[in-house]
PDB file of C-alpha atoms in Angstrom:
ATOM      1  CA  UNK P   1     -16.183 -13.936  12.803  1.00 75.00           C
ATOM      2  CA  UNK P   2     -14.553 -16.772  10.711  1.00 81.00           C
ATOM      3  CA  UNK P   3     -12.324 -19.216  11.716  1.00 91.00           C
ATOM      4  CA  UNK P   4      -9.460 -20.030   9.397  1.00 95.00           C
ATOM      5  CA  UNK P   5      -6.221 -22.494   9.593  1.00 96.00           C
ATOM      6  CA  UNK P   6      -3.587 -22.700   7.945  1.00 97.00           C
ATOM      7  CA  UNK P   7      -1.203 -25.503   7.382  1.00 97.00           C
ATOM      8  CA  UNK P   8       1.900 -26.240   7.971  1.00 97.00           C
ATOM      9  CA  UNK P   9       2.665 -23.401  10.755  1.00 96.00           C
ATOM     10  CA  UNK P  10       5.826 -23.680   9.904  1.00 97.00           C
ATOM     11  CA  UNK P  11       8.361 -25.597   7.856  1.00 97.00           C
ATOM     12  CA  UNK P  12      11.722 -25.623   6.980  1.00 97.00           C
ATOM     13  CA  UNK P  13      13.066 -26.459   3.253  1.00 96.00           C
ATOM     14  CA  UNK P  14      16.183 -26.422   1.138  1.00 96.00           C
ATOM     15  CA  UNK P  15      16.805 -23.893  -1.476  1.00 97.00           C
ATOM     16  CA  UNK P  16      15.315 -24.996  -4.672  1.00 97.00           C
ATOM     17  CA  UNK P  17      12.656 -26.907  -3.636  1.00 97.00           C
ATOM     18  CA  UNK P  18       8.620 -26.578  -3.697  1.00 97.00           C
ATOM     19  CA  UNK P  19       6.884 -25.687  -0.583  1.00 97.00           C
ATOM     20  CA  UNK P  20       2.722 -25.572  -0.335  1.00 97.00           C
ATOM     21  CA  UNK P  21       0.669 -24.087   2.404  1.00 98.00           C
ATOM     22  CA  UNK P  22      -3.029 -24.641   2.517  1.00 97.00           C
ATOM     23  CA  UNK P  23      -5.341 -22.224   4.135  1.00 96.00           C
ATOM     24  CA  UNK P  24      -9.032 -23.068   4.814  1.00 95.00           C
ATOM     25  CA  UNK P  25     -12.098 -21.802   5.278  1.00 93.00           C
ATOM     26  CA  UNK P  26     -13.695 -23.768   8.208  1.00 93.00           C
ATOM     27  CA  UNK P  27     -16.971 -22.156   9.184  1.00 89.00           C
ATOM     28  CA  UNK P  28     -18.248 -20.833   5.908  1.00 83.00           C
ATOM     29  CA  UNK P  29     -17.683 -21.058   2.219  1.00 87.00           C
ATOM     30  CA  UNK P  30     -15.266 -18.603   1.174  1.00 87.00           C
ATOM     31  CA  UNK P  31     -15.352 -17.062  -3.060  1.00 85.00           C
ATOM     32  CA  UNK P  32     -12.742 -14.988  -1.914  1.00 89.00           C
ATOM     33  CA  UNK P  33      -9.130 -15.446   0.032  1.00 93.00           C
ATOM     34  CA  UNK P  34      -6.428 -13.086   0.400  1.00 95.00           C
ATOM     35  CA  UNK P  35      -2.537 -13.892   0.776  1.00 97.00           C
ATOM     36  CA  UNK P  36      -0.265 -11.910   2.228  1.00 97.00           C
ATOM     37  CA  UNK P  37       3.582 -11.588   2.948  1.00 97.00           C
ATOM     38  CA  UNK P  38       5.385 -10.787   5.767  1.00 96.00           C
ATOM     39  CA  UNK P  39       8.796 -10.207   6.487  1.00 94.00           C
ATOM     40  CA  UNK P  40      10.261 -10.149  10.328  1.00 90.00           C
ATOM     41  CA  UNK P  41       9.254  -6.810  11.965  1.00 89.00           C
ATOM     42  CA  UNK P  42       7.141  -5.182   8.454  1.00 93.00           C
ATOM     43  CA  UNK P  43       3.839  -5.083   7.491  1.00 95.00           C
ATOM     44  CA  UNK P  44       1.841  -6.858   5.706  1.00 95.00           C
ATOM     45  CA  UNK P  45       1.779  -7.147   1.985  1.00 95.00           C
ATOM     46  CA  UNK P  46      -1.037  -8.402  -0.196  1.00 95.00           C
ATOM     47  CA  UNK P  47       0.405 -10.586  -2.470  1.00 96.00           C
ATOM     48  CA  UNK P  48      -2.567 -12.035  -4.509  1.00 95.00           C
ATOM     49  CA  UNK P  49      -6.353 -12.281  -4.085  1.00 93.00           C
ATOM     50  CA  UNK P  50      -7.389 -15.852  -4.598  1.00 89.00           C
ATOM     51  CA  UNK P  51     -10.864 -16.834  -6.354  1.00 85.00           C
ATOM     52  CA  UNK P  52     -12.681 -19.856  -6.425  1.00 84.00           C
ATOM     53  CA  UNK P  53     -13.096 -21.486  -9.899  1.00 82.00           C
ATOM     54  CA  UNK P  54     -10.795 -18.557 -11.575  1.00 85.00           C
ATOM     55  CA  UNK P  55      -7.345 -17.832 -11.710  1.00 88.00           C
ATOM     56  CA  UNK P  56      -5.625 -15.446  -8.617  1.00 92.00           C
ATOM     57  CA  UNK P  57      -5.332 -11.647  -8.981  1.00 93.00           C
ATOM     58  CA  UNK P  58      -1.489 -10.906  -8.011  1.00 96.00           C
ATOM     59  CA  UNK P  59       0.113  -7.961  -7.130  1.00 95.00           C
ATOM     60  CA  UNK P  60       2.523  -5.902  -8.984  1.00 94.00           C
ATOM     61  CA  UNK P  61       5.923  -7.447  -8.221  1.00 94.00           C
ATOM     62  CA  UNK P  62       4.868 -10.588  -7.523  1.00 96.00           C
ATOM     63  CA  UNK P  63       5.795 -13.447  -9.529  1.00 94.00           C
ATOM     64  CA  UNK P  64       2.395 -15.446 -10.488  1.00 93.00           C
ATOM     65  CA  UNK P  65       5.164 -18.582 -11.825  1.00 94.00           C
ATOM     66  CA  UNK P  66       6.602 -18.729  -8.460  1.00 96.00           C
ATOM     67  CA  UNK P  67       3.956 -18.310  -5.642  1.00 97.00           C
ATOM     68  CA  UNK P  68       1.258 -20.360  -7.656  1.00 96.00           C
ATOM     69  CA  UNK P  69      -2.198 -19.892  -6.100  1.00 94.00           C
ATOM     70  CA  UNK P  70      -5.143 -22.740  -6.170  1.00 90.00           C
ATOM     71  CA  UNK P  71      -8.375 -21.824  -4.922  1.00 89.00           C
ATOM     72  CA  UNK P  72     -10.380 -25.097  -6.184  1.00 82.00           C
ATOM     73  CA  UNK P  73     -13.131 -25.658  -3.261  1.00 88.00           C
ATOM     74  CA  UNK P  74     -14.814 -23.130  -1.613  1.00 89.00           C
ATOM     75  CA  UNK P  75     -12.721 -23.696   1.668  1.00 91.00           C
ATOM     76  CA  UNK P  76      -9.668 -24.550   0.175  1.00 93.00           C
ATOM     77  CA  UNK P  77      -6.879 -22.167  -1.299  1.00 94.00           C
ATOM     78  CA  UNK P  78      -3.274 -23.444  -1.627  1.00 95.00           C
ATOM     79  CA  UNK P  79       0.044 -20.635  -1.876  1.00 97.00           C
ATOM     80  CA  UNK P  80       2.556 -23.032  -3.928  1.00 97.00           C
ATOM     81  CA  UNK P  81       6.331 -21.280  -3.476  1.00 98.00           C
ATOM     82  CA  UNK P  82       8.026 -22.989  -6.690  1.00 97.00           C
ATOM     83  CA  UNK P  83      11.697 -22.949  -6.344  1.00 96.00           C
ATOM     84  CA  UNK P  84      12.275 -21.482  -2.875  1.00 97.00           C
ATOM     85  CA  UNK P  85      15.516 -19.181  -2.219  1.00 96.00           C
ATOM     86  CA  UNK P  86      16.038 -18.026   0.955  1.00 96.00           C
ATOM     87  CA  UNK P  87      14.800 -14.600   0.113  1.00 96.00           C
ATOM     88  CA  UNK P  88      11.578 -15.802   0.138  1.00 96.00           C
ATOM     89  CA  UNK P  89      11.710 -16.807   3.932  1.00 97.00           C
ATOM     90  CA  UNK P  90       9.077 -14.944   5.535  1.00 97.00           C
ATOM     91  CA  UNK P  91       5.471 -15.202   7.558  1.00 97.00           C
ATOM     92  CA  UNK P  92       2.883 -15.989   4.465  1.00 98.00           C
ATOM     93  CA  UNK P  93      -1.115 -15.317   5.964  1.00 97.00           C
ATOM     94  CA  UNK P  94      -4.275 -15.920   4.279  1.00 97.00           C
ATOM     95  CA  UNK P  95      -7.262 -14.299   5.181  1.00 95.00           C
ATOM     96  CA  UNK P  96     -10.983 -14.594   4.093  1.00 91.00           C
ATOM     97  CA  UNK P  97     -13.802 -12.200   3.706  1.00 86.00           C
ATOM     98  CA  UNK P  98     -17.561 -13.313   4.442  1.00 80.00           C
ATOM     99  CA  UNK P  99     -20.453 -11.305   2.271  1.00 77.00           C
ATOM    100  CA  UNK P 100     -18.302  -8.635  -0.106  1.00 78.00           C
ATOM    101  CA  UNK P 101     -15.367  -6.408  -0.118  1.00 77.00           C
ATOM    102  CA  UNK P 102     -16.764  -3.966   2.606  1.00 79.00           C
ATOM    103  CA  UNK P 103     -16.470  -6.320   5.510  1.00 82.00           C
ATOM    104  CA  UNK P 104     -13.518  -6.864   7.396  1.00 84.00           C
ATOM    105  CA  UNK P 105     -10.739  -9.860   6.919  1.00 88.00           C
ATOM    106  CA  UNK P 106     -10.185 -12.687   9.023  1.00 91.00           C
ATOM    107  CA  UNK P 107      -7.129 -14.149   8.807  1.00 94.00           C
ATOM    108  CA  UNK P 108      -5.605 -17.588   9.738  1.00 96.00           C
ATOM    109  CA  UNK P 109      -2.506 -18.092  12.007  1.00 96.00           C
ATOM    110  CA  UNK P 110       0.091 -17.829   9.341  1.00 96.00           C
ATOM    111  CA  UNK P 111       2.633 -20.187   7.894  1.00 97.00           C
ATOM    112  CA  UNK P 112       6.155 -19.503   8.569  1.00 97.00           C
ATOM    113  CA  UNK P 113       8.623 -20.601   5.813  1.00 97.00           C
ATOM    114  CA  UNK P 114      12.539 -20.830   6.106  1.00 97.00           C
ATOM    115  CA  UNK P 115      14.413 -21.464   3.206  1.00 97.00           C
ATOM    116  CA  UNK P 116      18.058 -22.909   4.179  1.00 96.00           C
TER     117      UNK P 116
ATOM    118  CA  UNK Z   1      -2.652   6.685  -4.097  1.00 83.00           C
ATOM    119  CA  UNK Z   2      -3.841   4.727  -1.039  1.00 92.00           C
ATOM    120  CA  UNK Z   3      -1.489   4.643   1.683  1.00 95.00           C
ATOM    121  CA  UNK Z   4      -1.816   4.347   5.779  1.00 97.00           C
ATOM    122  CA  UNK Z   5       0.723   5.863   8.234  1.00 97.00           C
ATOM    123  CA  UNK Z   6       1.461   5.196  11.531  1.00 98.00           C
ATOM    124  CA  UNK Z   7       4.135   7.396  12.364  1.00 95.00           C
ATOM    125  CA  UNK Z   8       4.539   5.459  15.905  1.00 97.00           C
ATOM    126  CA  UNK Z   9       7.010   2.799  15.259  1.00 97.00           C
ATOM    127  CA  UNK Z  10       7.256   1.897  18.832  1.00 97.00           C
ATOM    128  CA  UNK Z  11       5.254   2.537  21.966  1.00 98.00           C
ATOM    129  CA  UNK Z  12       6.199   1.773  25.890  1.00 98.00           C
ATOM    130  CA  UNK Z  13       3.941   2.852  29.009  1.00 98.00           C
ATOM    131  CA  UNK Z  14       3.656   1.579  32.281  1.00 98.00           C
ATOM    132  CA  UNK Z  15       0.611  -0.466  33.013  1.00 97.00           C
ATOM    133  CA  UNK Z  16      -2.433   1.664  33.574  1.00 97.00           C
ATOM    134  CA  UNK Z  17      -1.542   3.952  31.409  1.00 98.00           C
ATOM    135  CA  UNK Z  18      -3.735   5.327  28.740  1.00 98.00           C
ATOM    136  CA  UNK Z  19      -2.134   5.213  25.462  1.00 98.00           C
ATOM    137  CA  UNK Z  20      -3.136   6.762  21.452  1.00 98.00           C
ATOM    138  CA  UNK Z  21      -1.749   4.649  18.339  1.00 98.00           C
ATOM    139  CA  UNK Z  22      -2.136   7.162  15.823  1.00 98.00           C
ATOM    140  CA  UNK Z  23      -3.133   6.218  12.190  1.00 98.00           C
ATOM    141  CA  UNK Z  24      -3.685   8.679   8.994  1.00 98.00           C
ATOM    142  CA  UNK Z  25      -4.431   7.594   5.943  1.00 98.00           C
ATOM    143  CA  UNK Z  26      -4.932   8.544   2.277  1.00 97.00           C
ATOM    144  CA  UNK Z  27      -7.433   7.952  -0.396  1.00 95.00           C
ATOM    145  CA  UNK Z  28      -9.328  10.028  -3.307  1.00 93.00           C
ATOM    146  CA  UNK Z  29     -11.952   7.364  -2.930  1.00 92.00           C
ATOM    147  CA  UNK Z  30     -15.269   8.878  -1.003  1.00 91.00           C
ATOM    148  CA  UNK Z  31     -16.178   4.898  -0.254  1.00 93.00           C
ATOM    149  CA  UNK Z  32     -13.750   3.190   1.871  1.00 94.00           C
ATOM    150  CA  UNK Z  33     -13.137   1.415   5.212  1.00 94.00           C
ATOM    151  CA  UNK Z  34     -11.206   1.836   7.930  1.00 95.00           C
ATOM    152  CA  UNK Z  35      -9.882  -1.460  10.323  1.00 95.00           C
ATOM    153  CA  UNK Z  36      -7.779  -2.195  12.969  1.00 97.00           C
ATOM    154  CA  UNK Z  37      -5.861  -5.150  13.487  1.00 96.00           C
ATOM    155  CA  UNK Z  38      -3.999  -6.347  16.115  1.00 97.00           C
ATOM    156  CA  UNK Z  39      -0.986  -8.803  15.705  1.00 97.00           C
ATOM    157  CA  UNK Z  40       0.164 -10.844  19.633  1.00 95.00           C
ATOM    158  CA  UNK Z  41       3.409 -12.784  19.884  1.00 92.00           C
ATOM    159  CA  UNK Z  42       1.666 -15.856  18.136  1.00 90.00           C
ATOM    160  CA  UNK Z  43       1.425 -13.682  14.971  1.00 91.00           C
ATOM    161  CA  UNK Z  44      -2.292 -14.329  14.537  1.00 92.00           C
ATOM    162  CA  UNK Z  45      -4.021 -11.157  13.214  1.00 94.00           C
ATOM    163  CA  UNK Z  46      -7.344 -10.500  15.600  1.00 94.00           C
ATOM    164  CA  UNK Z  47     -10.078  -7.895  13.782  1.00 93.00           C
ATOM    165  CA  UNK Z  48     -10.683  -4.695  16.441  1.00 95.00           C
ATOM    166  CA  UNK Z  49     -12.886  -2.742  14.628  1.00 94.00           C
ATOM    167  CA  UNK Z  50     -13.904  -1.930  11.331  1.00 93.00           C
ATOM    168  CA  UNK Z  51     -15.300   1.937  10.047  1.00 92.00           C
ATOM    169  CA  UNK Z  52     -16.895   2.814   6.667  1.00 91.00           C
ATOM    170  CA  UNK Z  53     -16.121   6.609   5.479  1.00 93.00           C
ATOM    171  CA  UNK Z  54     -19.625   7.622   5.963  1.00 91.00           C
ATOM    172  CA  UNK Z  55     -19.761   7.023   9.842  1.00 88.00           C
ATOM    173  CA  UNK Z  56     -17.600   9.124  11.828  1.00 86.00           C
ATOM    174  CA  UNK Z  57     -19.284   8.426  15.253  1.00 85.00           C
ATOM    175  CA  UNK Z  58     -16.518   7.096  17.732  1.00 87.00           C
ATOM    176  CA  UNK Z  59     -16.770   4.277  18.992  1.00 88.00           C
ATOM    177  CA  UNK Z  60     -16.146   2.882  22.386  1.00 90.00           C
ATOM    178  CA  UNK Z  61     -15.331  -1.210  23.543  1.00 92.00           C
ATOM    179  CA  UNK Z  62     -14.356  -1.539  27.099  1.00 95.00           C
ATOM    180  CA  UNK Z  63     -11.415   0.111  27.278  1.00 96.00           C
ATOM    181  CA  UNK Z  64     -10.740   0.750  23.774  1.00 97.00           C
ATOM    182  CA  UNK Z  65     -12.084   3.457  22.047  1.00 96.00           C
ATOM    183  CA  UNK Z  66     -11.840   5.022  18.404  1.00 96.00           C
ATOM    184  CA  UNK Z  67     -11.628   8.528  16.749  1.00 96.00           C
ATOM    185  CA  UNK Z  68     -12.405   8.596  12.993  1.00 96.00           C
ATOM    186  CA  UNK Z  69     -11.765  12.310  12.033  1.00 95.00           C
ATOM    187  CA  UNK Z  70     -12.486  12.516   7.966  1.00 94.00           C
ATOM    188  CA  UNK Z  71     -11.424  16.181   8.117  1.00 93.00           C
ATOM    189  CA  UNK Z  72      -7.837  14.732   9.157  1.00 95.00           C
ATOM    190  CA  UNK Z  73      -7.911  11.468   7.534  1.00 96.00           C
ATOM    191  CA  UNK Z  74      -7.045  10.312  11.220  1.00 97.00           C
ATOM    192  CA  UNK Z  75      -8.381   6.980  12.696  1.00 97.00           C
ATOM    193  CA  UNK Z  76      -6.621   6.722  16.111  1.00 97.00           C
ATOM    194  CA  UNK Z  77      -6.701   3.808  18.700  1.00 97.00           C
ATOM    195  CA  UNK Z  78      -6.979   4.814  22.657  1.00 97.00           C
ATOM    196  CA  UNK Z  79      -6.459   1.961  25.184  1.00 98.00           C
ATOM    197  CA  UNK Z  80      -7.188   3.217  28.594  1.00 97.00           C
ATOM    198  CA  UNK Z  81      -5.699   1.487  31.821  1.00 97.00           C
ATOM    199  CA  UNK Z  82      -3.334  -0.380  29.512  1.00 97.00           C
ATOM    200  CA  UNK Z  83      -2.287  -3.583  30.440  1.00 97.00           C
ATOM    201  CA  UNK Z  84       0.239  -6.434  29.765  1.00 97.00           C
ATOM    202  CA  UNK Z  85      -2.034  -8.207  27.483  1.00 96.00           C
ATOM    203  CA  UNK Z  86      -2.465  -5.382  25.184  1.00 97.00           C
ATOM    204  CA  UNK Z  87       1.488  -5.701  24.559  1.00 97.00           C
ATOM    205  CA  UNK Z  88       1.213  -6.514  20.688  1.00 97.00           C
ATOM    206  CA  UNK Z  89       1.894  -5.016  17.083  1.00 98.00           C
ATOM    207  CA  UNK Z  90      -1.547  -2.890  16.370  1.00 98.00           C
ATOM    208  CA  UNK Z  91      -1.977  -2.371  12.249  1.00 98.00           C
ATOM    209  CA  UNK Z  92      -4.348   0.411  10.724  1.00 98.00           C
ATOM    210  CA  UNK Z  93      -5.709  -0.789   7.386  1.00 97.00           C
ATOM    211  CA  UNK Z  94      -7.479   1.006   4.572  1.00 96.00           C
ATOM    212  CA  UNK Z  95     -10.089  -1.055   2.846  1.00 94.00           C
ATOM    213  CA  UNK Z  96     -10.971  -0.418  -0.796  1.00 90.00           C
ATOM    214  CA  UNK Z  97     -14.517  -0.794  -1.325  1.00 87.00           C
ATOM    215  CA  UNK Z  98     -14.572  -2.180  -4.643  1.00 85.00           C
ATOM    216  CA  UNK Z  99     -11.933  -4.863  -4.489  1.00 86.00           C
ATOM    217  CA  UNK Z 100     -11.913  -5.849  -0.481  1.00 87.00           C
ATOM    218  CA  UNK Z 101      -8.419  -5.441  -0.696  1.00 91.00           C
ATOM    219  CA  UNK Z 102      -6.989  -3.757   2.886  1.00 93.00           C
ATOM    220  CA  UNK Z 103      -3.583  -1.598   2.624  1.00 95.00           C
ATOM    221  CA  UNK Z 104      -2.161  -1.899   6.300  1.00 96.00           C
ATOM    222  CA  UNK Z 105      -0.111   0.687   7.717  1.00 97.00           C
ATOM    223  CA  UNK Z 106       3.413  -0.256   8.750  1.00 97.00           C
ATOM    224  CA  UNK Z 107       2.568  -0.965  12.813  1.00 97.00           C
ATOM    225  CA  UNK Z 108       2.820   0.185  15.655  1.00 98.00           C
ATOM    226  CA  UNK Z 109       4.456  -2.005  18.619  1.00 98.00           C
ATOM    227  CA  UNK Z 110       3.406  -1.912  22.009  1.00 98.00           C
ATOM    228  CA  UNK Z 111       4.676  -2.329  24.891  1.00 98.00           C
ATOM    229  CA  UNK Z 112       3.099  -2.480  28.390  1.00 98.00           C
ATOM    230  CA  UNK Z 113       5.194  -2.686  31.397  1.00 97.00           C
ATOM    231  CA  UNK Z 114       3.846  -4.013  34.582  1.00 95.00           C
TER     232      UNK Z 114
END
C-alpha cells in the first residue's frame, strides 16, 4: 500500500477567508495525486489531478481560481480553497497512485472543512 | 460515458448474515479497472480489491469474495457471516486506464446488526 496524511483533519473558518490542506506522500514519491470532494452522505468527486512540476488537471465545473492546487515536491500537494463560502463545506481527500494509472488509489484520511 | 451504479442505497442484516453489494458499471473502453473501496465511520477510504477488464476470475479473501461478470458489466461484493465491523459505506469505482482517474459509484451503506 501507501500511506498518506493529510493535514489539518479538520478546521473551521469564516466565510471569505483562505483555507489550505496539505496531503503527503509518506512512503514513496508520488508524480501523481488526486483530490476529491465530498459532500455529507455522496460520493466522491474528482476534483483535479495534481502533478508534480506542472500545473493540476481540474474537472469540468471546478473552479481552478478557487481550489488552487500545488504539487511542488514529490510528497507534497497542497488544495488552496481561496475565498471560502459555506457552500464549499465538505470532506476534501487526496489520494496517490504508485507505478501508473492502472493501479489502485490510496487515499489519506480526509480534511473536513466548515465554512461559518 | 463512464458511469458506476449501485442501485443499493442502503443495506441492514443481522450479524452472520451473508450479504451482495451490487455494482454495474459502464464504459466503451475495452481497458479498464474495476475497485472497491470501503469508507468506516472515520471516513478513511481502505482499497478491497482491484480488477482489470481482462480477468474475470472471482476472487475470494476470507470472507469476502468478488464476481466480475463482463457480459453484465456487474462487479458485485459478497461478505459472508457479516459482522459489526463490516458496518461501513462500500464504493465501486471504475478506473480509466489511460488517465488513473477512478469514477466511484454513489455507495452503498451497510449496516450489520449484532
Amino acid at each position: 500500500g501507501a500511506v498518506v496524511s493529510q493535514h489539518p483533519s479538520w478546521v473551521i473558518c469564516k466565510s471569505g477567508t483562505s483555507v489550505k490542506i496539505e496531503c503527503r506522500s509518506l512512503d514513496f514519491q508520488a508524480t501523481t495525486m488526486f483530490w476529491y470532494r465530498q459532500f455529507p452522505k455522496q460520493s466522491l468527486m474528482l476534483m483535479a489531478t495534481s502533478n508534480e512540476g506542472s500545473k493540476a488537471t481540474y474537472e469540468q465545473g471546478v473552479e481552478k481560481d478557487k481550489f488552487l492546487i500545488n504539487h511542488a515536491s514529490l510528497t507534497l500537494s497542497t488544495l488552496t480553497v481561496t475565498s471560502a463560502h459555506p457552500e464549499d463545506s465538505s470532506f476534501y481527500i487526496c489520494s496517490v497512485q504508485k507505478g501508473g494509472p492502472h493501479n489502485e488509489q490510496f487515499f489519506g484520511p480526509g480534511t473536513r472543512l466548515t465554512v461559518l | 460515458a463512464q458511469k458506476v451504479t449501485q442501485a443499493q442505497t442502503e443495506i441492514s442484516v443481522v450479524e452472520k448474515e451473508d450479504v451482495t453489494l451490487d455494482c454495474v458499471y459502464e464504459t466503451r473502453d475495452t481497458t479498464y479497472y474495476l475497485f472497491w473501496y470501503k469508507q468506516p465511520p472515520s471516513g478513511e477510504l481502505v482499497f478491497l480489491i482491484r480488477r482489470n477488464s481482462f480477468d474475470e476470475q472471482n476472487e475470494i479473501s476470507g470472507r469476502y469474495s468478488w464476481n466480475f461478470q463482463k457480459s453484465t458489466s456487474s462487479f458485485n461484493f459478497t461478505i459472508t457471516a457479516s459482522q459489526v465491523v463490516d458496518s461501513a459505506v462500500y464504493f465501486c469505482a471504475l478506473g480509466l486506464s489511460n488517465t488513473g482517474k477512478l469514477i466511484f459509484g454513489q455507495g452503498t451503506t451497510l449496516q450489520v446488526k449484532p
